[in-house]
Short mmCIF file of C-alpha atoms in Angstrom, two decimals:
data_model
loop_
_atom_site.label_atom_id
_atom_site.label_comp_id
_atom_site.label_asym_id
_atom_site.label_seq_id
_atom_site.Cartn_x
_atom_site.Cartn_y
_atom_site.Cartn_z
CA UNK A 1 31.14 8.81 -10.89
CA UNK A 2 27.58 8.33 -12.15
CA UNK A 3 25.64 5.54 -10.45
CA UNK A 4 25.12 2.39 -12.56
CA UNK A 5 21.47 2.65 -11.56
CA UNK A 6 21.28 6.08 -13.15
CA UNK A 7 23.05 4.85 -16.25
CA UNK A 8 20.54 2.02 -16.63
CA UNK A 9 17.45 4.01 -15.75
CA UNK A 10 16.79 6.03 -18.93
CA UNK A 11 17.23 3.06 -21.25
CA UNK A 12 15.74 0.21 -19.32
CA UNK A 13 12.73 -0.24 -21.61
CA UNK A 14 14.92 -0.78 -24.64
CA UNK A 15 17.22 -3.06 -22.64
CA UNK A 16 14.41 -5.20 -21.30
CA UNK A 17 11.87 -5.17 -24.10
CA UNK A 18 14.01 -4.48 -27.13
CA UNK A 19 13.15 -2.42 -30.16
CA UNK A 20 9.51 -3.46 -29.98
CA UNK A 21 9.00 -2.08 -26.49
CA UNK A 22 6.16 0.25 -27.36
CA UNK A 23 4.26 -2.36 -29.32
CA UNK A 24 4.78 -5.00 -26.67
CA UNK A 25 3.64 -2.71 -23.88
CA UNK A 26 0.54 -1.82 -25.87
CA UNK A 27 -0.08 -5.50 -26.57
CA UNK A 28 0.23 -6.26 -22.89
CA UNK A 29 -2.39 -3.64 -22.16
CA UNK A 30 -4.76 -5.15 -24.71
CA UNK A 31 -4.16 -8.67 -23.44
CA UNK A 32 -4.69 -7.84 -19.81
CA UNK A 33 -7.75 -5.76 -20.52
CA UNK A 34 -9.17 -8.67 -22.48
CA UNK A 35 -8.66 -10.89 -19.44
CA UNK A 36 -10.45 -8.40 -17.19
CA UNK A 37 -7.36 -6.67 -15.87
CA UNK A 38 -6.81 -3.22 -17.23
CA UNK A 39 -4.64 -2.86 -14.16
CA UNK A 40 -1.87 -5.07 -15.52
CA UNK A 41 -1.52 -2.43 -18.22
CA UNK A 42 -0.73 0.22 -15.66
CA UNK A 43 -3.49 0.47 -13.05
CA UNK A 44 -3.70 -1.48 -9.82
CA UNK A 45 -5.59 -4.53 -11.02
CA UNK A 46 -3.06 -7.36 -10.88
CA UNK A 47 -3.05 -7.15 -7.09
CA UNK A 48 -6.74 -8.12 -7.16
CA UNK A 49 -6.25 -11.16 -9.42
CA UNK A 50 -7.95 -14.24 -8.01
CA UNK A 51 -5.65 -16.63 -6.15
CA UNK A 52 -6.37 -20.13 -7.50
CA UNK A 53 -6.72 -22.96 -5.05
CA UNK A 54 -3.56 -25.11 -4.94
CA UNK A 55 -5.90 -28.01 -5.67
CA UNK A 56 -6.34 -26.70 -9.22
CA UNK A 57 -2.67 -26.19 -10.12
CA UNK A 58 0.02 -28.49 -11.50
CA UNK A 59 1.89 -30.53 -8.87
CA UNK A 60 0.04 -29.06 -5.88
CA UNK A 61 -3.25 -30.34 -7.28
CA UNK A 62 -4.37 -33.88 -8.00
CA UNK A 63 -3.90 -36.99 -5.88
CA UNK A 64 -0.23 -37.68 -6.61
CA UNK A 65 2.47 -36.53 -4.22
CA UNK A 66 5.00 -34.37 -6.13
CA UNK A 67 8.66 -35.42 -6.03
CA UNK A 68 11.07 -33.05 -7.73
CA UNK A 69 14.74 -32.38 -8.25
CA UNK A 70 17.02 -29.39 -8.63
CA UNK A 71 20.10 -29.28 -10.86
CA UNK A 72 19.07 -31.67 -13.62
CA UNK A 73 21.38 -32.85 -16.44
CA UNK A 74 23.20 -29.95 -18.08
CA UNK A 75 22.26 -29.03 -21.66
CA UNK A 76 24.84 -31.35 -23.28
CA UNK A 77 23.60 -34.24 -21.13
CA UNK A 78 19.92 -33.51 -21.70
CA UNK A 79 18.89 -36.55 -23.72
CA UNK A 80 15.92 -38.85 -24.00
CA UNK A 81 17.82 -41.47 -22.02
CA UNK A 82 18.76 -39.08 -19.22
CA UNK A 83 15.21 -37.80 -18.77
CA UNK A 84 13.90 -41.37 -18.78
CA UNK A 85 16.47 -42.12 -16.07
CA UNK A 86 14.95 -39.33 -13.97
CA UNK A 87 11.46 -40.71 -14.42
CA UNK A 88 12.61 -44.26 -13.63
CA UNK A 89 13.90 -43.02 -10.28
CA UNK A 90 10.38 -41.92 -9.35
CA UNK A 91 10.67 -38.19 -9.96
CA UNK A 92 7.68 -36.19 -11.21
CA UNK A 93 9.15 -32.79 -11.95
CA UNK A 94 12.33 -30.84 -12.58
CA UNK A 95 13.32 -27.40 -11.37
CA UNK A 96 15.54 -26.33 -14.24
CA UNK A 97 19.11 -25.20 -13.80
CA UNK A 98 22.66 -26.44 -14.43
CA UNK A 99 23.40 -23.77 -17.05
CA UNK A 100 20.12 -24.04 -18.91
CA UNK A 101 19.35 -20.36 -19.42
CA UNK A 102 18.47 -20.09 -23.09
CA UNK A 103 14.95 -20.22 -24.46
CA UNK A 104 15.85 -22.79 -27.08
CA UNK A 105 17.34 -25.06 -24.42
CA UNK A 106 14.24 -24.71 -22.27
CA UNK A 107 12.03 -25.66 -25.18
CA UNK A 108 14.24 -28.66 -25.94
CA UNK A 109 14.15 -29.80 -22.31
CA UNK A 110 10.39 -29.27 -22.12
CA UNK A 111 10.06 -31.63 -25.08
CA UNK A 112 12.22 -34.23 -23.35
CA UNK A 113 10.23 -33.83 -20.14
CA UNK A 114 6.94 -34.20 -21.99
CA UNK A 115 8.10 -37.42 -23.64
CA UNK A 116 9.34 -38.81 -20.31
CA UNK A 117 6.15 -37.94 -18.44
CA UNK A 118 7.77 -35.20 -16.35
CA UNK A 119 6.79 -31.64 -15.51
CA UNK A 120 9.16 -28.66 -15.43
CA UNK A 121 9.36 -25.48 -13.40
CA UNK A 122 11.51 -23.14 -15.46
CA UNK A 123 14.20 -21.15 -13.66
CA UNK A 124 16.47 -18.47 -15.10
CA UNK A 125 14.32 -17.47 -18.05
CA UNK A 126 15.44 -13.92 -18.79
CA UNK A 127 11.89 -12.56 -19.07
CA UNK A 128 10.85 -13.93 -15.67
CA UNK A 129 14.09 -12.80 -14.06
CA UNK A 130 13.60 -9.29 -15.38
CA UNK A 131 10.09 -9.04 -13.97
CA UNK A 132 10.72 -10.64 -10.57
CA UNK A 133 14.40 -10.69 -9.62
CA UNK A 134 16.59 -8.16 -11.41
CA UNK A 135 14.00 -5.38 -11.37
CA UNK A 136 11.21 -4.41 -9.04
CA UNK A 137 7.71 -3.67 -10.34
CA UNK A 138 6.69 -0.07 -9.84
CA UNK A 139 3.95 2.26 -11.08
CA UNK A 140 6.53 5.04 -11.22
CA UNK A 141 8.48 4.82 -14.50
CA UNK A 142 11.28 7.00 -13.16
CA UNK A 143 12.15 4.50 -10.41
CA UNK A 144 15.56 3.13 -11.26
CA UNK A 145 15.92 -0.64 -11.63
CA UNK A 146 12.19 -1.11 -11.97
CA UNK A 147 9.65 -2.03 -14.61
CA UNK A 148 6.06 -0.90 -14.80
CA UNK A 149 3.22 -3.41 -14.41
CA UNK A 150 2.62 -3.17 -18.18
CA UNK A 151 6.27 -3.95 -18.91
CA UNK A 152 6.22 -6.84 -16.44
CA UNK A 153 3.10 -8.17 -18.17
CA UNK A 154 4.80 -7.96 -21.55
CA UNK A 155 7.81 -9.85 -20.21
CA UNK A 156 5.58 -12.54 -18.75
CA UNK A 157 3.61 -12.90 -21.99
CA UNK A 158 6.87 -13.56 -23.81
CA UNK A 159 7.75 -16.40 -21.45
CA UNK A 160 4.24 -17.82 -21.35
CA UNK A 161 3.92 -17.84 -25.13
CA UNK A 162 7.39 -19.35 -25.63
CA UNK A 163 6.85 -22.34 -23.33
CA UNK A 164 3.09 -22.57 -22.86
CA UNK A 165 2.52 -24.87 -25.86
CA UNK A 166 4.44 -27.62 -24.01
CA UNK A 167 2.20 -29.77 -21.82
CA UNK A 168 5.19 -30.40 -19.55
CA UNK A 169 5.31 -26.77 -18.39
CA UNK A 170 4.17 -26.67 -14.76
CA UNK A 171 5.08 -23.05 -14.14
CA UNK A 172 7.93 -20.65 -13.45
CA UNK A 173 10.43 -20.30 -10.64
CA UNK A 174 10.11 -16.59 -9.87
CA UNK A 175 12.84 -16.27 -7.26
CA UNK A 176 15.10 -18.60 -5.31
CA UNK A 177 15.68 -17.54 -1.70
CA UNK A 178 14.35 -13.95 -1.76
CA UNK A 179 14.85 -11.57 1.11
CA UNK A 180 11.76 -10.04 2.67
CA UNK A 181 12.39 -6.81 0.77
CA UNK A 182 11.32 -8.55 -2.45
CA UNK A 183 7.93 -9.71 -1.20
CA UNK A 184 6.00 -6.68 -2.51
CA UNK A 185 7.37 -7.10 -6.04
CA UNK A 186 6.84 -10.85 -5.94
CA UNK A 187 3.21 -10.26 -4.96
CA UNK A 188 2.79 -8.14 -8.09
CA UNK A 189 4.62 -10.69 -10.24
CA UNK A 190 2.42 -13.54 -9.02
CA UNK A 191 -0.71 -11.47 -9.57
CA UNK A 192 0.35 -10.87 -13.18
CA UNK A 193 1.09 -14.56 -13.60
CA UNK A 194 -2.33 -15.52 -12.28
CA UNK A 195 -4.05 -13.00 -14.50
CA UNK A 196 -2.27 -14.09 -17.68
CA UNK A 197 -1.82 -17.82 -17.00
CA UNK A 198 -3.96 -18.98 -14.06
CA UNK A 199 -3.29 -22.61 -15.03
CA UNK A 200 0.43 -22.38 -14.20
CA UNK A 201 2.08 -22.79 -10.81
CA UNK A 202 4.02 -19.71 -9.60
CA UNK A 203 6.93 -21.08 -7.59
CA UNK A 204 9.25 -19.40 -5.08
CA UNK A 205 11.69 -21.16 -2.75
CA UNK A 206 12.58 -19.44 0.52
CA UNK A 207 15.73 -19.11 2.57
CA UNK A 208 16.37 -21.22 5.65
CA UNK A 209 15.54 -19.03 8.62
CA UNK A 210 14.76 -19.11 12.32
CA UNK A 211 12.58 -16.00 11.95
CA UNK A 212 8.91 -16.95 11.95
CA UNK A 213 7.88 -13.51 10.65
CA UNK A 214 9.86 -14.09 7.44
CA UNK A 215 7.60 -17.00 6.46
CA UNK A 216 4.39 -15.54 7.85
CA UNK A 217 4.95 -12.26 5.98
CA UNK A 218 5.71 -14.18 2.80
CA UNK A 219 2.33 -15.89 3.06
CA UNK A 220 0.46 -12.70 3.91
CA UNK A 221 2.12 -10.36 1.40
CA UNK A 222 2.88 -12.61 -1.59
CA UNK A 223 -0.17 -14.89 -1.27
CA UNK A 224 1.76 -17.83 -2.71
CA UNK A 225 0.31 -21.10 -3.93
CA UNK A 226 2.79 -23.04 -1.78
CA UNK A 227 5.60 -22.42 0.67
CA UNK A 228 8.93 -24.08 -0.13
CA UNK A 229 12.19 -23.80 1.79
CA UNK A 230 15.59 -25.43 1.99
CA UNK A 231 17.59 -26.31 5.07
CA UNK A 232 20.14 -29.10 5.04
CA UNK A 233 20.51 -30.73 8.46
CA UNK A 234 23.35 -33.22 7.97
CA UNK A 235 26.51 -31.44 9.02
CA UNK A 236 30.10 -32.61 9.03
CA UNK A 237 31.48 -34.86 11.77
CA UNK A 238 28.10 -36.54 12.24
CA UNK A 239 26.40 -33.44 13.61
CA UNK A 240 22.83 -32.23 12.95
CA UNK A 241 21.70 -28.66 12.41
CA UNK A 242 20.33 -27.81 15.85
CA UNK A 243 17.62 -25.56 14.43
CA UNK A 244 16.35 -27.89 11.69
CA UNK A 245 13.19 -28.84 13.59
CA UNK A 246 12.58 -25.23 14.62
CA UNK A 247 12.73 -24.16 10.98
CA UNK A 248 10.29 -26.89 10.00
CA UNK A 249 7.93 -25.94 12.84
CA UNK A 250 7.64 -22.31 11.77
CA UNK A 251 7.28 -23.21 8.08
CA UNK A 252 4.52 -25.66 9.03
CA UNK A 253 2.80 -22.91 11.00
CA UNK A 254 2.99 -20.50 8.05
CA UNK A 255 1.60 -23.12 5.66
CA UNK A 256 -1.34 -23.84 7.95
CA UNK A 257 -1.91 -20.10 8.36
CA UNK A 258 -2.16 -19.68 4.59
CA UNK A 259 -3.89 -23.03 3.98
CA UNK A 260 -1.25 -23.88 1.38
CA UNK A 261 1.08 -26.86 0.88
CA UNK A 262 4.56 -26.90 2.41
CA UNK A 263 7.44 -28.24 0.33
CA UNK A 264 11.06 -28.76 1.26
CA UNK A 265 14.41 -29.84 -0.16
CA UNK A 266 16.42 -32.75 1.13
CA UNK A 267 20.19 -32.94 1.09
CA UNK A 268 21.76 -35.50 -1.26
CA UNK A 269 25.42 -34.51 -1.19
CA UNK A 270 28.30 -33.18 0.83
CA UNK A 271 29.29 -29.54 0.56
CA UNK A 272 30.85 -26.92 2.78
CA UNK A 273 30.43 -28.09 6.39
CA UNK A 274 27.86 -30.73 5.36
CA UNK A 275 28.39 -34.47 5.04
CA UNK A 276 27.46 -36.99 2.38
CA UNK A 277 24.13 -38.61 3.36
CA UNK A 278 23.65 -42.34 3.72
CA UNK A 279 20.58 -44.04 2.26
CA UNK A 280 19.03 -44.03 5.74
CA UNK A 281 19.73 -40.30 6.09
CA UNK A 282 17.95 -39.60 2.79
CA UNK A 283 14.96 -41.55 4.09
CA UNK A 284 15.17 -39.82 7.47
CA UNK A 285 14.96 -36.36 5.90
CA UNK A 286 11.95 -37.45 3.86
CA UNK A 287 10.09 -38.94 6.82
CA UNK A 288 10.82 -36.12 9.25
CA UNK A 289 9.51 -33.73 6.59
CA UNK A 290 6.37 -35.82 6.12
CA UNK A 291 5.78 -35.86 9.87
CA UNK A 292 6.01 -32.06 9.87
CA UNK A 293 3.39 -31.86 7.12
CA UNK A 294 5.36 -31.74 3.86
CA UNK A 295 3.17 -31.99 0.75
CA UNK A 296 6.08 -32.06 -1.70
CA UNK A 297 9.71 -33.25 -1.59
CA UNK A 298 12.56 -31.93 -3.72
CA UNK A 299 16.11 -33.27 -3.93
CA UNK A 300 19.17 -30.99 -3.76
CA UNK A 301 20.84 -31.92 -6.00
CA UNK A 302 20.27 -34.55 -8.72
CA UNK A 303 23.27 -33.92 -10.97
CA UNK A 304 26.48 -32.95 -9.17
CA UNK A 305 27.51 -29.28 -9.47
CA UNK A 306 31.05 -28.95 -10.77
CA UNK A 307 33.96 -27.98 -8.56
CA UNK A 308 34.29 -24.54 -10.18
CA UNK A 309 31.16 -23.41 -8.33
CA UNK A 310 33.35 -23.21 -5.23
CA UNK A 311 31.15 -24.75 -2.53
CA UNK A 312 32.98 -28.04 -2.22
CA UNK A 313 30.16 -30.14 -3.65
CA UNK A 314 30.57 -33.90 -3.44
CA UNK A 315 28.76 -36.43 -5.63
CA UNK A 316 24.94 -36.22 -5.63
CA UNK A 317 22.66 -38.82 -7.25
CA UNK A 318 24.54 -38.49 -10.53
CA UNK A 319 28.21 -37.48 -10.67
CA UNK A 320 29.60 -34.55 -12.67
CA UNK A 321 30.48 -36.95 -15.49
CA UNK A 322 27.10 -38.70 -15.48
CA UNK A 323 27.67 -41.81 -13.36
CA UNK A 324 25.05 -43.03 -10.90
CA UNK A 325 26.05 -43.00 -7.24
CA UNK A 326 24.57 -45.26 -4.54
CA UNK A 327 22.24 -42.38 -3.66
CA UNK A 328 20.53 -42.67 -7.05
CA UNK A 329 19.49 -46.24 -6.16
CA UNK A 330 18.52 -45.13 -2.65
CA UNK A 331 16.37 -42.26 -3.94
CA UNK A 332 14.75 -44.54 -6.51
CA UNK A 333 13.80 -47.03 -3.79
CA UNK A 334 12.46 -44.29 -1.51
CA UNK A 335 10.46 -42.63 -4.27
CA UNK A 336 9.00 -45.71 -5.93
CA UNK A 337 8.34 -47.98 -2.94
CA UNK A 338 7.45 -45.53 -0.16
CA UNK A 339 7.18 -41.81 -0.85
CA UNK A 340 4.73 -41.88 -3.74
CA UNK A 341 2.50 -44.33 -1.88
CA UNK A 342 2.50 -42.74 1.57
CA UNK A 343 2.50 -39.27 0.05
CA UNK A 344 -0.71 -40.07 -1.79
CA UNK A 345 -2.30 -40.89 1.58
CA UNK A 346 -1.02 -37.77 3.33
CA UNK A 347 -1.42 -35.18 0.57
CA UNK A 348 -5.16 -34.52 1.07
CA UNK A 349 -4.90 -34.49 4.87
CA UNK A 350 -4.32 -31.57 7.24
CA UNK A 351 -1.39 -31.59 9.65
CA UNK A 352 -2.95 -31.45 13.12
CA UNK A 353 0.11 -31.79 15.33
CA UNK A 354 3.74 -32.89 15.36
CA UNK A 355 5.46 -34.03 18.55
CA UNK A 356 8.68 -35.71 19.67
CA UNK A 357 8.33 -38.66 22.04
CA UNK A 358 11.02 -40.09 24.33
CA UNK A 359 13.57 -37.45 23.42
CA UNK A 360 15.43 -35.56 26.14
CA UNK A 361 16.37 -32.82 25.76
CA UNK A 362 13.98 -31.75 23.03
CA UNK A 363 15.51 -30.12 19.96
CA UNK A 364 14.99 -26.39 19.60
CA UNK A 365 11.45 -25.74 18.38
CA UNK A 366 10.19 -29.27 19.00
CA UNK A 367 7.12 -30.06 21.10
CA UNK A 368 7.11 -33.04 23.45
CA UNK A 369 4.48 -35.77 23.38
CA UNK A 370 1.42 -35.50 25.57
CA UNK A 371 -1.55 -37.91 25.47
CA UNK A 372 -4.33 -37.10 23.01
CA UNK A 373 -7.86 -38.25 22.43
CA UNK A 374 -6.50 -41.04 20.22
CA UNK A 375 -2.95 -41.84 21.41
CA UNK A 376 -2.38 -42.31 25.14
CA UNK A 377 1.29 -43.28 25.22
CA UNK A 378 4.41 -43.76 23.10
CA UNK A 379 7.14 -45.80 24.77
CA UNK A 380 10.71 -46.98 24.27
CA UNK A 381 12.58 -45.24 21.42
CA UNK A 382 12.71 -41.58 20.40
CA UNK A 383 10.26 -41.00 17.55
CA UNK A 384 8.50 -38.09 15.83
CA UNK A 385 4.72 -38.34 15.51
CA UNK A 386 2.83 -36.37 12.91
CA UNK A 387 -0.95 -36.53 13.36
CA UNK A 388 -3.28 -35.71 10.47
CA UNK A 389 -7.02 -35.23 10.03
CA UNK A 390 -9.38 -35.12 7.08
CA UNK A 391 -10.48 -31.78 5.62
CA UNK A 392 -14.00 -33.09 6.01
CA UNK A 393 -15.00 -32.24 9.59
CA UNK A 394 -17.48 -35.10 9.54
CA UNK A 395 -14.61 -37.60 9.33
CA UNK A 396 -13.29 -38.15 12.85
CA UNK A 397 -10.51 -40.63 11.96
CA UNK A 398 -6.87 -39.75 12.51
CA UNK A 399 -3.70 -40.75 10.69
CA UNK A 400 -0.42 -40.93 12.63
CA UNK A 401 2.97 -41.06 10.93
CA UNK A 402 5.52 -42.47 13.38
CA UNK A 403 9.06 -41.59 12.19
CA UNK A 404 12.29 -42.88 13.70
CA UNK A 405 14.09 -39.92 15.25
CA UNK A 406 17.39 -41.63 14.47
CA UNK A 407 18.97 -42.15 11.07
CA UNK A 408 21.50 -44.64 12.42
CA UNK A 409 19.77 -46.98 14.92
CA UNK A 410 16.71 -49.21 15.03
CA UNK A 411 13.74 -47.81 16.98
CA UNK A 412 11.58 -50.40 18.76
CA UNK A 413 8.46 -48.44 19.70
CA UNK A 414 5.04 -49.10 21.18
CA UNK A 415 2.13 -46.77 20.37
CA UNK A 416 -0.78 -47.14 22.77
CA UNK A 417 -4.21 -46.01 21.59
CA UNK A 418 -7.27 -44.91 23.51
CA UNK A 419 -9.60 -47.87 23.26
CA UNK A 420 -12.53 -45.67 24.27
CA UNK A 421 -12.23 -43.51 21.16
CA UNK A 422 -10.45 -45.75 18.63
CA UNK A 423 -12.64 -48.30 16.92
CA UNK A 424 -10.16 -49.68 14.37
CA UNK A 425 -6.44 -49.69 13.62
CA UNK A 426 -4.83 -50.02 10.21
CA UNK A 427 -1.13 -50.21 9.33
CA UNK A 428 -0.36 -48.76 5.91
CA UNK A 429 1.20 -51.20 3.44
CA UNK A 430 2.75 -49.20 0.60
CA UNK A 431 3.12 -52.17 -1.74
CA UNK A 432 -0.64 -52.74 -1.63
CA UNK A 433 -1.62 -49.09 -1.15
CA UNK A 434 -3.90 -50.33 1.60
CA UNK A 435 -4.19 -50.61 5.38
CA UNK A 436 -3.76 -53.96 7.13
CA UNK A 437 -6.23 -54.25 9.98
CA UNK A 438 -4.99 -55.20 13.41
CA UNK A 439 -6.64 -55.43 16.80
CA UNK A 440 -7.24 -52.28 18.79
CA UNK A 441 -4.57 -52.12 21.48
CA UNK A 442 -0.86 -51.34 21.86
CA UNK A 443 0.88 -51.21 18.48
CA UNK A 444 4.47 -52.52 18.49
CA UNK A 445 6.72 -51.13 15.76
CA UNK A 446 10.30 -51.84 14.67
CA UNK A 447 11.44 -48.78 12.73
CA UNK A 448 14.62 -49.13 10.73
CA UNK A 449 17.04 -46.18 10.75
CA UNK A 450 15.27 -43.23 9.13
CA UNK A 451 12.08 -45.22 8.52
CA UNK A 452 8.46 -44.48 9.37
CA UNK A 453 5.08 -46.21 9.62
CA UNK A 454 1.67 -44.71 8.85
CA UNK A 455 -1.19 -45.77 11.14
CA UNK A 456 -4.87 -45.07 10.55
CA UNK A 457 -6.98 -44.78 13.68
CA UNK A 458 -10.67 -45.19 12.95
CA UNK A 459 -12.84 -43.23 15.36
CA UNK A 460 -15.64 -44.98 17.24
#
């Protein structure tokens, strides 16, 4: 029997680009040459496209901490009221999905997002999928299941021109959970994206993994604008994923290596072998992620996937039939009274260290507390400390996020500072977006389940 790859090979241009394939490919060549990349029309130039700083891109740039969601309202439930409901809950952007796969639907949702003050990362657009997921990008036209750089450029131009007029377009989701074998093609796809639309964010979300080389190679080969991953730690019967902290540690390391933001997803629902989170467990996931250096939080999921998907999904923030669950109110409170405020403080800072104090045994991948130049001791309850510094080397201050290690019990904690190096102490007050000064000395804290406190230590 003839291979399906061989059947597809000879006709892939007409399948992908349609009857106007020749004209589109020629147009792509003209467009890319005009933007100083004759390579996107067939030579090697897209690989040399400049990599914009994350500071200049939607969501990763600017002062606001990005809070997003996956699995938004399905097309029939995509209304002005539903998108306003998303915004009211403190979300900034949507990763599209939930059976939105048609260009007209995307345009309609982009209009709703624009009117609600939301951004969108478009997933499942057929042009983007053809250039980055279903087909590899190759300079050899006879490679089966591949497109040439010129064809990939033509596909991208179609998507860019279809959705680019909408101010709510943040960028495209190029691939969700790619294996390492796709990194070379994704590098080419992102280079084309940057050449043809440098103002858009190219987004890829990675698999959960305990393999540090997977994330480090992603950063080195793909040269992404951010590193995003998903790992859901709340298992059935009250258990935690024993490698959750290890996964965060190696993602943090990869993000620092590439000098790019790290994003993650938090679990909002029960599904196979995972439990339904409490409000405190939602907050716990957020604060542990912040302590490990997260610069963006995404919720999995917002709308509940229907039972026919076969993974045993329970209710998320919104049920299958559109009713709010208690987790909608919990997420709204987290987003609007804590995460936006503390995230704005942490976003411009660099993660310097993350340690676990008073926890024996340490979770896999975690580092135990040892005294530092600024913090000499942490006593009483198990907590996770993320320490941050300014990008400006002249600023010697430190910021310490102290997160309750437990999502079920109160954590009375005392943080002792080095009075020889610390000249001032401030406790962040999210309601005022300001630090309340307190005397330099031991800092007693009472952390509710899943909660955290941000402390600013002014250097002498």
